[in-house]
Coordinates of C-alpha atoms and ligand atoms in Angstrom, one line a residue:
M1 CA -4.0 39.8 -25.1
E2 CA -4.7 38.4 -21.6
K3 CA -2.0 36.8 -19.5
I4 CA -2.4 33.1 -19.6
A5 CA -3.0 31.3 -16.2
S6 CA 0.5 29.9 -15.8
F7 CA 2.1 33.3 -16.0
Q8 CA -0.1 34.5 -13.1
V9 CA 1.6 32.3 -10.6
D10 CA 4.5 34.0 -8.9
H11 CA 7.5 31.9 -10.0
T12 CA 9.7 33.4 -7.3
K13 CA 7.7 31.7 -4.5
F14 CA 8.3 28.0 -5.1
G15 CA 11.0 25.5 -5.9
V16 CA 11.3 21.8 -6.8
G17 CA 8.0 20.1 -6.6
M18 CA 4.8 19.2 -8.3
Y19 CA 1.9 21.6 -8.6
I20 CA -1.5 21.8 -10.3
S21 CA -1.2 24.8 -12.6
R22 CA -4.6 24.7 -14.3
I23 CA -7.8 22.7 -14.8
D24 CA -9.7 22.8 -18.1
G25 CA -12.8 20.8 -18.2
D26 CA -11.7 17.3 -17.3
A27 CA -8.0 18.0 -18.1
V28 CA -5.7 18.7 -15.1
T29 CA -2.3 20.2 -15.9
Y30 CA 0.6 19.6 -13.4
D31 CA 3.8 21.6 -13.3
V32 CA 6.5 19.0 -12.6
R33 CA 9.2 21.3 -11.5
M34 CA 12.7 19.8 -11.4
V35 CA 14.8 22.9 -10.5
K36 CA 13.9 26.2 -8.9
P37 CA 12.6 28.8 -11.4
N38 CA 15.3 31.4 -12.2
G39 CA 17.6 29.5 -9.9
G40 CA 20.5 29.8 -12.4
V41 CA 20.6 26.0 -12.9
Y42 CA 18.5 24.5 -15.7
V43 CA 18.1 21.0 -17.1
S44 CA 20.1 20.8 -20.3
N45 CA 18.2 20.2 -23.5
P46 CA 19.7 16.8 -24.2
S47 CA 18.9 15.7 -20.6
L48 CA 15.3 17.1 -20.9
H49 CA 14.9 15.3 -24.2
T50 CA 15.9 12.0 -22.7
I51 CA 13.7 12.4 -19.7
E52 CA 10.8 13.2 -22.1
H53 CA 11.3 10.0 -23.9
L54 CA 11.5 7.9 -20.7
F55 CA 8.8 9.8 -18.8
A56 CA 6.3 9.5 -21.6
T57 CA 7.2 5.9 -22.3
Y58 CA 6.8 5.0 -18.6
A59 CA 3.6 7.0 -18.1
R60 CA 2.0 5.5 -21.2
N61 CA 2.8 2.0 -20.2
S62 CA 1.7 2.4 -16.6
E63 CA -1.6 1.4 -15.0
F64 CA -2.7 5.0 -15.5
S65 CA -2.0 5.1 -19.3
D66 CA -5.7 5.7 -20.2
K67 CA -5.7 8.8 -17.9
I68 CA -2.6 10.5 -19.4
I69 CA -3.3 13.2 -22.0
Y70 CA 0.2 14.6 -22.4
V71 CA 3.8 14.6 -21.1
G72 CA 6.2 17.3 -22.4
P73 CA 9.1 19.5 -21.4
M74 CA 8.8 23.2 -20.3
G75 CA 10.5 25.7 -22.6
C76 CA 12.2 27.3 -19.6
R77 CA 14.0 23.9 -19.0
T78 CA 12.9 23.8 -15.4
G79 CA 10.7 20.7 -15.7
F80 CA 7.7 19.1 -17.4
Y81 CA 4.0 19.5 -18.0
L82 CA 1.9 16.5 -17.2
I83 CA -1.7 16.6 -18.3
T84 CA -4.1 14.0 -17.0
R85 CA -7.9 13.3 -17.0
D86 CA -9.5 14.4 -13.7
T87 CA -10.4 10.8 -13.1
M88 CA -6.8 10.4 -11.9
S89 CA -6.4 11.4 -8.3
G90 CA -3.7 13.7 -7.1
E91 CA -2.3 10.8 -5.0
D92 CA -2.0 8.7 -8.2
A93 CA -0.4 11.6 -10.1
I94 CA 2.3 12.0 -7.5
K95 CA 2.8 8.2 -7.5
L96 CA 3.1 8.2 -11.3
V97 CA 5.7 10.9 -11.4
R98 CA 7.6 9.4 -8.5
D99 CA 7.6 6.0 -10.2
S100 CA 8.5 7.5 -13.5
Y101 CA 11.5 9.4 -12.1
R102 CA 12.7 6.4 -10.1
F103 CA 12.5 4.4 -13.3
I104 CA 14.6 7.1 -15.1
S105 CA 17.1 7.3 -12.3
E106 CA 17.8 3.5 -12.6
Y107 CA 17.6 3.3 -16.4
H108 CA 20.6 1.8 -18.2
D109 CA 19.1 0.5 -21.5
E110 CA 18.6 2.0 -24.9
I111 CA 16.5 5.2 -24.9
P112 CA 13.1 4.3 -26.4
G113 CA 12.2 6.0 -29.7
C114 CA 15.8 7.2 -30.2
T115 CA 16.1 6.8 -34.0
A116 CA 15.9 9.2 -36.9
V117 CA 12.5 7.6 -37.9
E118 CA 10.9 8.0 -34.4
C119 CA 12.4 11.3 -33.1
G120 CA 13.0 14.8 -34.5
N121 CA 16.5 15.2 -33.0
Y122 CA 17.6 11.7 -32.1
L123 CA 21.3 12.5 -31.6
E124 CA 20.5 15.1 -28.9
H125 CA 20.1 12.9 -25.8
D126 CA 22.0 12.5 -22.5
L127 CA 21.0 9.6 -20.4
E128 CA 23.8 10.0 -17.9
S129 CA 22.7 13.6 -17.0
A130 CA 19.0 12.6 -17.1
R131 CA 19.6 9.9 -14.5
K132 CA 21.1 12.6 -12.2
D133 CA 18.7 15.4 -13.0
V134 CA 15.7 13.4 -11.9
L135 CA 17.1 12.9 -8.3
P136 CA 16.1 16.3 -6.6
L137 CA 12.4 15.9 -7.5
L138 CA 12.5 12.2 -6.8
E139 CA 13.7 13.0 -3.3
K140 CA 11.1 15.8 -2.9
L141 CA 8.3 13.5 -3.9
E142 CA 9.2 10.8 -1.2
N143 CA 7.0 12.7 1.3
Y144 CA 4.7 14.7 -0.9
T145 CA 1.0 15.1 -0.1
V146 CA -2.0 16.0 -2.1
E147 CA -2.2 19.4 -0.3
M148 CA 1.2 20.2 -1.6
L149 CA -0.1 20.1 -5.2
D150 CA -1.8 23.4 -4.5
Y151 CA 0.4 26.4 -5.2
S152 CA -1.4 28.4 -2.5
W153 CA -0.2 25.8 0.1
H154 CA 3.4 26.9 -0.7
M155 CA 2.6 30.6 -0.9
S156 CA 1.4 30.7 2.7
R157 CA 4.6 29.1 3.9
N158 CA 7.1 31.3 2.1
Ligands
LIG201 ZN1 12.8 12.9 -29.3

């Protein structure tokens, strides 16, 4: 079998940030990277799960809701995939993730969808960790530009 596109990016060359990993027709996939790949520190499953509920809820209630195809965690526990329509600009995608992560960092209420009826593992959540785990990327995105969404921008600087 052929290597899929996301395995062809050298994961040793970049850290916390947001990157376009592939474009399929009108669907743009962003890697929303919260910790450095293979950095020895990963987002715990309960925290990742809580971030998933809050990130998806925020994104799907935002002004960009009709442009969001999917939000979901990476199996390696280093971040999230965000898939949008290509009608959403890179600037708006950065804004959406920044706003979502700020929302999570300040969230104190009940986790949405956190019942046995709505979720496949509703007891496995950790809001306290989630609020802290979003901070490194949130800080990184404060001065993020559209050029930085391109993996090659980072390759030439490392
Ligand atoms: Zn769930």
